Every structure is written in structure tokens, then in C-alpha cells.
PDB file of C-alpha atoms in Angstrom:
ATOM      1  CA  MET A  28     113.990  87.421 103.074  1.00 96.00           C
ATOM      2  CA  LEU A  29     114.533  87.560 106.812  1.00 96.00           C
ATOM      3  CA  THR A  30     111.266  88.132 108.620  1.00 97.00           C
ATOM      4  CA  THR A  31     111.903  87.411 112.316  1.00 97.00           C
ATOM      5  CA  VAL A  32     114.238  88.656 115.015  1.00 96.00           C
ATOM      6  CA  ALA A  33     115.192  85.040 115.700  1.00 97.00           C
ATOM      7  CA  GLU A  34     116.450  84.672 112.128  1.00 97.00           C
ATOM      8  CA  LEU A  35     118.522  87.825 112.460  1.00 96.00           C
ATOM      9  CA  GLU A  36     120.030  86.734 115.757  1.00 95.00           C
ATOM     10  CA  ALA A  37     120.880  83.312 114.365  1.00 96.00           C
ATOM     11  CA  LEU A  38     122.651  84.952 111.424  1.00 97.00           C
ATOM     12  CA  TYR A  39     124.591  87.597 113.374  1.00 96.00           C
ATOM     13  CA  GLY A  40     125.113  85.895 116.707  1.00 95.00           C
ATOM     14  CA  PRO A  41     125.414  87.734 120.030  1.00 93.00           C
ATOM     15  CA  ALA A  42     126.399  91.384 120.235  1.00 91.00           C
ATOM     16  CA  ASN A  43     130.039  92.134 120.906  1.00 92.00           C
ATOM     17  CA  PRO A  44     130.301  92.543 124.707  1.00 94.00           C
ATOM     18  CA  ARG A  45     132.180  95.830 124.242  1.00 93.00           C
ATOM     19  CA  SER A  46     129.190  97.264 122.342  1.00 92.00           C
ATOM     20  CA  ILE A  47     127.061  96.638 125.436  1.00 95.00           C
ATOM     21  CA  THR A  48     129.652  98.050 127.852  1.00 96.00           C
ATOM     22  CA  LYS A  49     129.801 101.400 126.080  1.00 97.00           C
ATOM     23  CA  GLU A  50     126.033 102.068 126.360  1.00 97.00           C
ATOM     24  CA  ILE A  51     125.029 104.074 129.431  1.00 98.00           C
ATOM     25  CA  SER A  52     121.925 106.024 130.431  1.00 98.00           C
ATOM     26  CA  SER A  53     123.491 109.466 130.932  1.00 98.00           C
ATOM     27  CA  LEU A  54     126.479 111.516 129.834  1.00 98.00           C
ATOM     28  CA  ASN A  55     129.805 110.776 131.447  1.00 98.00           C
ATOM     29  CA  GLU A  56     132.890 112.973 131.107  1.00 98.00           C
ATOM     30  CA  ASP A  57     134.002 111.326 127.857  1.00 98.00           C
ATOM     31  CA  TYR A  58     130.636 111.499 126.136  1.00 98.00           C
ATOM     32  CA  ARG A  59     130.137 115.092 127.243  1.00 98.00           C
ATOM     33  CA  ALA A  60     133.427 115.973 125.519  1.00 98.00           C
ATOM     34  CA  PHE A  61     132.072 114.574 122.232  1.00 98.00           C
ATOM     35  CA  VAL A  62     128.860 116.612 122.512  1.00 98.00           C
ATOM     36  CA  GLU A  63     130.775 119.805 123.232  1.00 98.00           C
ATOM     37  CA  ALA A  64     133.194 119.276 120.309  1.00 98.00           C
ATOM     38  CA  ALA A  65     130.595 118.444 117.658  1.00 98.00           C
ATOM     39  CA  PRO A  66     129.666 121.118 115.085  1.00 98.00           C
ATOM     40  CA  PHE A  67     127.285 118.760 113.269  1.00 98.00           C
ATOM     41  CA  ILE A  68     124.537 116.340 114.236  1.00 98.00           C
ATOM     42  CA  VAL A  69     121.833 114.347 112.497  1.00 98.00           C
ATOM     43  CA  ILE A  70     118.438 114.117 114.216  1.00 98.00           C
ATOM     44  CA  ALA A  71     116.076 111.210 113.542  1.00 98.00           C
ATOM     45  CA  THR A  72     112.391 111.344 114.491  1.00 98.00           C
ATOM     46  CA  ALA A  73     109.187 109.459 113.714  1.00 98.00           C
ATOM     47  CA  GLY A  74     105.608 110.615 113.309  1.00 95.00           C
ATOM     48  CA  PRO A  75     102.260 109.700 111.761  1.00 93.00           C
ATOM     49  CA  GLU A  76     103.406 110.789 108.290  1.00 88.00           C
ATOM     50  CA  GLY A  77     106.618 108.773 108.502  1.00 93.00           C
ATOM     51  CA  LEU A  78     110.261 109.265 109.415  1.00 96.00           C
ATOM     52  CA  ASP A  79     112.623 112.203 109.216  1.00 97.00           C
ATOM     53  CA  CYS A  80     116.389 112.540 109.374  1.00 97.00           C
ATOM     54  CA  SER A  81     117.551 116.155 109.568  1.00 96.00           C
ATOM     55  CA  PRO A  82     121.066 117.663 109.650  1.00 97.00           C
ATOM     56  CA  LYS A  83     121.823 120.397 112.166  1.00 97.00           C
ATOM     57  CA  GLY A  84     125.067 122.338 112.292  1.00 97.00           C
ATOM     58  CA  ASP A  85     126.630 125.301 114.043  1.00 97.00           C
ATOM     59  CA  GLN A  86     129.745 126.153 116.013  1.00 96.00           C
ATOM     60  CA  PRO A  87     131.135 123.344 118.235  1.00 97.00           C
ATOM     61  CA  GLY A  88     129.112 123.127 121.410  1.00 95.00           C
ATOM     62  CA  PHE A  89     125.921 124.408 119.801  1.00 97.00           C
ATOM     63  CA  VAL A  90     124.184 121.441 121.397  1.00 98.00           C
ATOM     64  CA  ARG A  91     124.163 122.556 125.026  1.00 97.00           C
ATOM     65  CA  VAL A  92     124.585 120.104 127.892  1.00 98.00           C
ATOM     66  CA  LEU A  93     122.105 121.199 130.564  1.00 97.00           C
ATOM     67  CA  ASP A  94     122.886 118.246 132.832  1.00 98.00           C
ATOM     68  CA  ASP A  95     123.998 114.643 132.404  1.00 98.00           C
ATOM     69  CA  LYS A  96     120.503 113.633 131.229  1.00 98.00           C
ATOM     70  CA  THR A  97     119.448 116.687 129.211  1.00 98.00           C
ATOM     71  CA  LEU A  98     120.586 118.310 125.960  1.00 98.00           C
ATOM     72  CA  ALA A  99     119.313 121.480 124.298  1.00 98.00           C
ATOM     73  CA  VAL A 100     119.396 121.889 120.512  1.00 98.00           C
ATOM     74  CA  PRO A 101     118.584 125.304 118.968  1.00 98.00           C
ATOM     75  CA  ASP A 102     116.562 125.227 115.755  1.00 97.00           C
ATOM     76  CA  ARG A 103     118.220 127.735 113.438  1.00 95.00           C
ATOM     77  CA  PRO A 104     116.569 129.204 110.291  1.00 93.00           C
ATOM     78  CA  GLY A 105     116.004 126.703 107.520  1.00 91.00           C
ATOM     79  CA  ASN A 106     113.405 125.765 104.965  1.00 91.00           C
ATOM     80  CA  ASN A 107     110.472 125.846 107.428  1.00 93.00           C
ATOM     81  CA  ARG A 108     109.437 122.291 106.592  1.00 94.00           C
ATOM     82  CA  ILE A 109     109.791 121.577 110.348  1.00 95.00           C
ATOM     83  CA  ASP A 110     109.461 117.847 109.681  1.00 96.00           C
ATOM     84  CA  ASN A 111     111.307 116.781 112.820  1.00 96.00           C
ATOM     85  CA  LEU A 112     109.455 119.318 114.978  1.00 97.00           C
ATOM     86  CA  ARG A 113     106.089 118.077 113.692  1.00 96.00           C
ATOM     87  CA  ASN A 114     107.155 114.546 114.547  1.00 97.00           C
ATOM     88  CA  ILE A 115     108.293 115.419 118.070  1.00 98.00           C
ATOM     89  CA  ILE A 116     104.920 117.019 118.844  1.00 97.00           C
ATOM     90  CA  ARG A 117     103.188 113.704 118.060  1.00 97.00           C
ATOM     91  CA  ASP A 118     105.914 111.188 118.973  1.00 97.00           C
ATOM     92  CA  PRO A 119     108.637 112.307 121.398  1.00 98.00           C
ATOM     93  CA  ARG A 120     111.151 109.599 120.494  1.00 98.00           C
ATOM     94  CA  ILE A 121     114.394 110.985 119.085  1.00 98.00           C
ATOM     95  CA  SER A 122     117.882 109.874 118.080  1.00 98.00           C
ATOM     96  CA  LEU A 123     120.933 112.072 117.551  1.00 98.00           C
ATOM     97  CA  LEU A 124     124.219 111.268 115.831  1.00 98.00           C
ATOM     98  CA  PHE A 125     127.133 113.558 116.734  1.00 98.00           C
ATOM     99  CA  ILE A 126     129.841 113.943 114.082  1.00 98.00           C
ATOM    100  CA  ILE A 127     133.182 115.696 114.609  1.00 98.00           C
ATOM    101  CA  PRO A 128     135.428 116.533 111.625  1.00 98.00           C
ATOM    102  CA  GLY A 129     138.577 114.438 111.633  1.00 97.00           C
ATOM    103  CA  VAL A 130     137.300 112.076 114.343  1.00 98.00           C
ATOM    104  CA  GLU A 131     136.291 108.600 113.216  1.00 98.00           C
ATOM    105  CA  GLU A 132     134.156 107.650 116.221  1.00 98.00           C
ATOM    106  CA  THR A 133     130.638 109.086 116.431  1.00 98.00           C
ATOM    107  CA  LEU A 134     128.317 109.490 119.414  1.00 98.00           C
ATOM    108  CA  ARG A 135     124.742 108.237 119.431  1.00 98.00           C
ATOM    109  CA  VAL A 136     122.011 109.470 121.749  1.00 98.00           C
ATOM    110  CA  ASN A 137     118.531 107.963 122.042  1.00 98.00           C
ATOM    111  CA  GLY A 138     115.801 109.504 124.134  1.00 98.00           C
ATOM    112  CA  THR A 139     112.701 111.657 124.114  1.00 98.00           C
ATOM    113  CA  ALA A 140     112.235 115.297 123.192  1.00 98.00           C
ATOM    114  CA  THR A 141     110.072 118.317 123.864  1.00 98.00           C
ATOM    115  CA  ILE A 142     110.031 121.714 122.141  1.00 98.00           C
ATOM    116  CA  THR A 143     110.175 125.073 123.896  1.00 98.00           C
ATOM    117  CA  ASN A 144     109.923 128.689 122.794  1.00 98.00           C
ATOM    118  CA  ASP A 145     110.456 130.061 126.298  1.00 97.00           C
ATOM    119  CA  PRO A 146     112.189 133.446 125.788  1.00 97.00           C
ATOM    120  CA  GLU A 147     114.564 132.715 128.656  1.00 96.00           C
ATOM    121  CA  VAL A 148     115.707 129.504 127.003  1.00 96.00           C
ATOM    122  CA  LEU A 149     115.898 131.020 123.521  1.00 97.00           C
ATOM    123  CA  GLY A 150     118.024 133.859 124.857  1.00 96.00           C
ATOM    124  CA  GLN A 151     120.757 131.407 125.829  1.00 95.00           C
ATOM    125  CA  PHE A 152     121.245 130.613 122.134  1.00 97.00           C
ATOM    126  CA  ALA A 153     121.306 134.123 120.679  1.00 96.00           C
ATOM    127  CA  VAL A 154     123.853 134.786 117.930  1.00 95.00           C
ATOM    128  CA  GLY A 155     124.365 138.419 116.976  1.00 93.00           C
ATOM    129  CA  GLY A 156     121.133 139.259 118.770  1.00 94.00           C
ATOM    130  CA  LYS A 157     119.168 136.723 116.718  1.00 96.00           C
ATOM    131  CA  LEU A 158     117.255 133.971 118.514  1.00 97.00           C
ATOM    132  CA  PRO A 159     116.253 130.512 117.323  1.00 97.00           C
ATOM    133  CA  ARG A 160     112.493 130.128 117.025  1.00 96.00           C
ATOM    134  CA  THR A 161     112.522 127.020 119.207  1.00 98.00           C
ATOM    135  CA  VAL A 162     114.866 124.815 121.201  1.00 98.00           C
ATOM    136  CA  ILE A 163     114.581 121.030 121.282  1.00 98.00           C
ATOM    137  CA  LEU A 164     115.097 119.625 124.789  1.00 98.00           C
ATOM    138  CA  VAL A 165     116.323 116.034 124.712  1.00 98.00           C
ATOM    139  CA  THR A 166     116.031 113.716 127.707  1.00 98.00           C
ATOM    140  CA  ILE A 167     118.696 111.048 127.300  1.00 98.00           C
ATOM    141  CA  GLY A 168     117.611 107.410 127.535  1.00 98.00           C
ATOM    142  CA  SER A 169     120.846 105.891 126.280  1.00 98.00           C
ATOM    143  CA  VAL A 170     124.146 107.159 124.912  1.00 98.00           C
ATOM    144  CA  TYR A 171     127.099 105.335 123.420  1.00 98.00           C
ATOM    145  CA  PHE A 172     129.958 105.878 121.035  1.00 98.00           C
ATOM    146  CA  HIS A 173     130.000 104.125 117.693  1.00 95.00           C
ATOM    147  CA  CYS A 174     133.246 102.536 116.516  1.00 95.00           C
ATOM    148  CA  SER A 175     135.202 103.962 113.596  1.00 97.00           C
ATOM    149  CA  LYS A 176     134.548 101.270 110.962  1.00 96.00           C
ATOM    150  CA  ALA A 177     131.871 103.139 108.960  1.00 97.00           C
ATOM    151  CA  LEU A 178     133.962 106.303 108.661  1.00 97.00           C
ATOM    152  CA  VAL A 179     137.138 104.328 107.944  1.00 97.00           C
ATOM    153  CA  ARG A 180     135.428 102.323 105.198  1.00 97.00           C
ATOM    154  CA  SER A 181     134.002 105.500 103.668  1.00 97.00           C
ATOM    155  CA  SER A 182     137.293 107.472 103.917  1.00 97.00           C
ATOM    156  CA  LEU A 183     135.050 110.329 104.972  1.00 97.00           C
ATOM    157  CA  TRP A 184     137.833 112.587 106.233  1.00 98.00           C
ATOM    158  CA  ASN A 185     140.362 111.755 103.503  1.00 97.00           C
ATOM    159  CA  PRO A 186     140.804 114.919 101.359  1.00 97.00           C
ATOM    160  CA  ALA A 187     141.987 112.762  98.463  1.00 97.00           C
ATOM    161  CA  LYS A 188     138.488 111.239  98.337  1.00 96.00           C
ATOM    162  CA  PHE A 189     136.587 114.532  98.466  1.00 97.00           C
ATOM    163  CA  VAL A 190     134.160 114.940  95.549  1.00 97.00           C
ATOM    164  CA  GLU A 191     134.424 118.059  93.402  1.00 96.00           C
ATOM    165  CA  ARG A 192     131.086 119.866  93.743  1.00 95.00           C
ATOM    166  CA  SER A 193     131.025 120.463  89.981  1.00 96.00           C
ATOM    167  CA  ARG A 194     130.722 116.709  89.386  1.00 97.00           C
ATOM    168  CA  LEU A 195     127.171 116.788  90.731  1.00 98.00           C
ATOM    169  CA  PRO A 196     124.155 118.854  89.650  1.00 98.00           C
ATOM    170  CA  SER A 197     123.905 122.186  91.461  1.00 98.00           C
ATOM    171  CA  ALA A 198     121.001 123.015  93.756  1.00 97.00           C
ATOM    172  CA  GLY A 199     119.659 125.352  91.090  1.00 98.00           C
ATOM    173  CA  LYS A 200     119.788 122.701  88.379  1.00 98.00           C
ATOM    174  CA  MET A 201     117.983 120.217  90.600  1.00 98.00           C
ATOM    175  CA  LEU A 202     115.272 122.740  91.466  1.00 97.00           C
ATOM    176  CA  GLN A 203     114.855 123.723  87.831  1.00 98.00           C
ATOM    177  CA  ARG A 204     114.360 120.097  86.830  1.00 98.00           C
ATOM    178  CA  LEU A 205     112.013 119.351  89.749  1.00 98.00           C
ATOM    179  CA  SER A 206     109.916 122.451  89.008  1.00 98.00           C
ATOM    180  CA  ALA A 207     109.752 121.663  85.285  1.00 98.00           C
ATOM    181  CA  GLY A 208     111.518 124.932  84.542  1.00 96.00           C
ATOM    182  CA  ALA A 209     109.418 127.167  86.780  1.00 98.00           C
ATOM    183  CA  ILE A 210     112.523 127.951  88.843  1.00 97.00           C
ATOM    184  CA  ASP A 211     115.483 129.489  87.005  1.00 98.00           C
ATOM    185  CA  GLY A 212     118.386 127.344  88.183  1.00 97.00           C
ATOM    186  CA  ALA A 213     121.116 129.765  87.093  1.00 97.00           C
ATOM    187  CA  VAL A 214     119.542 132.637  89.019  1.00 98.00           C
ATOM    188  CA  TYR A 215     119.070 130.448  92.083  1.00 97.00           C
ATOM    189  CA  ASP A 216     122.721 129.344  92.052  1.00 97.00           C
ATOM    190  CA  GLN A 217     123.899 132.920  91.628  1.00 97.00           C
ATOM    191  CA  GLU A 218     121.845 134.208  94.567  1.00 97.00           C
ATOM    192  CA  ALA A 219     122.263 131.210  96.902  1.00 96.00           C
ATOM    193  CA  PRO A 220     125.668 132.024  98.488  1.00 96.00           C
ATOM    194  CA  ALA A 221     124.608 135.517  99.601  1.00 97.00           C
ATOM    195  CA  HIS A 222     121.207 134.271 100.763  1.00 95.00           C
ATOM    196  CA  THR A 223     122.862 131.545 102.833  1.00 95.00           C
ATOM    197  CA  ARG A 224     125.273 133.991 104.468  1.00 94.00           C
ATOM    198  CA  GLU A 225     122.502 136.463 105.274  1.00 93.00           C
ATOM    199  CA  THR A 226     120.100 133.921 106.772  1.00 93.00           C
ATOM    200  CA  LEU A 227     122.392 131.656 108.819  1.00 94.00           C
ATOM    201  CA  TYR A 228     120.874 132.996 112.023  1.00 95.00           C
TER     202      TYR A 228
END
């Protein structure tokens, strides 16, 4: 078992110089283009109860660039667990991973976050007259693109490698098992598509 940073550094050696070059403290033109093209991000936070890693998705550009140091992320309707929001209240550190379909590089942002429900801010993210309940404001500490190796190794965008949804248990089946039968999985699966459409915003 490796237990010290010195052991890790001896095993891996120095970081590739290019991986240092690509890290900057604010958005440049190239990194801004990635943010504006991404329809999907993953947000990582930490708090007293532990860690959270939450997916967020919407139309490309849903993460708004306010300036080269600030991003705004609307919190759309979900399951109301609000794990990442709870964490941000207690520990403002945040990381975001921007993923763009068909693109093998990803963009990573590290920084700090606050949460606002200012009506003026919420209004900027209205969809069909519906507002998010809150917006996460991210102050960028560092930003850099991640090379393509992980997505190439995983063949993530290769349609030939896509998994048929029927090969895995449905959401209803999983809930039925987890609830020891208290939730009717077949009913849940039947109602889920309409519920999802009606509650996207």
C-alpha cells in the first residue's frame, strides 16, 4: 500500500510539462468555447457528511460565463436530495467536469462556489417561464483541458459500443428491489417517461 506523497511521486515521476502548461487561473477563448458547447457537466463537492458527484445537463451553454473568472450553473428540478448544495453551504470548494458529445477532450474547473436565489439572477435562466430554484455561482481557481485518453480507452462515443438499456435492470426494477416491493416497479417504469418530460423545468 502506498501511504505517502513521496512514494507516489517516486512511482509516477514528474508531471508531463504539457499538463502544467494547460492549467490557467481563468477562462481564455479556447476554454470558454468548451463551456459554451457543453450540454453536460459533473459537479463534485465535499461536506461534513462526505462527498458528492452530481450530473447536470441542459442545452449547450446552460452553464453561463459571467466573466473570465465566474460561471453560473442553474439548478433544475431533480430529486430534491440537494447533496451538492448542502455541501457548498458548509464547504465552498467545487470541481466541474465539462463533457461534450463527440469530443474526446474534457474541461476541468476547480474553484469555490456560492448559491443564490436572487430573482434577477434566476430570471436569466428561465425556460418556458419556469425558473430554477437556485443558481450556483462558481469562482474559478484553475481551469484546464484533460487529454482524450480516458474517452478513447472507454470508446465512449462509439455507437458500436453503446449498451442496450434492456441489458440492465430498469429504474423501476431497482426501486422495487431496494424498497422490498413497496414500490411497484412496472408502474414506475410506465409513468417515468411522461413524468420526466413534464418536470424537466
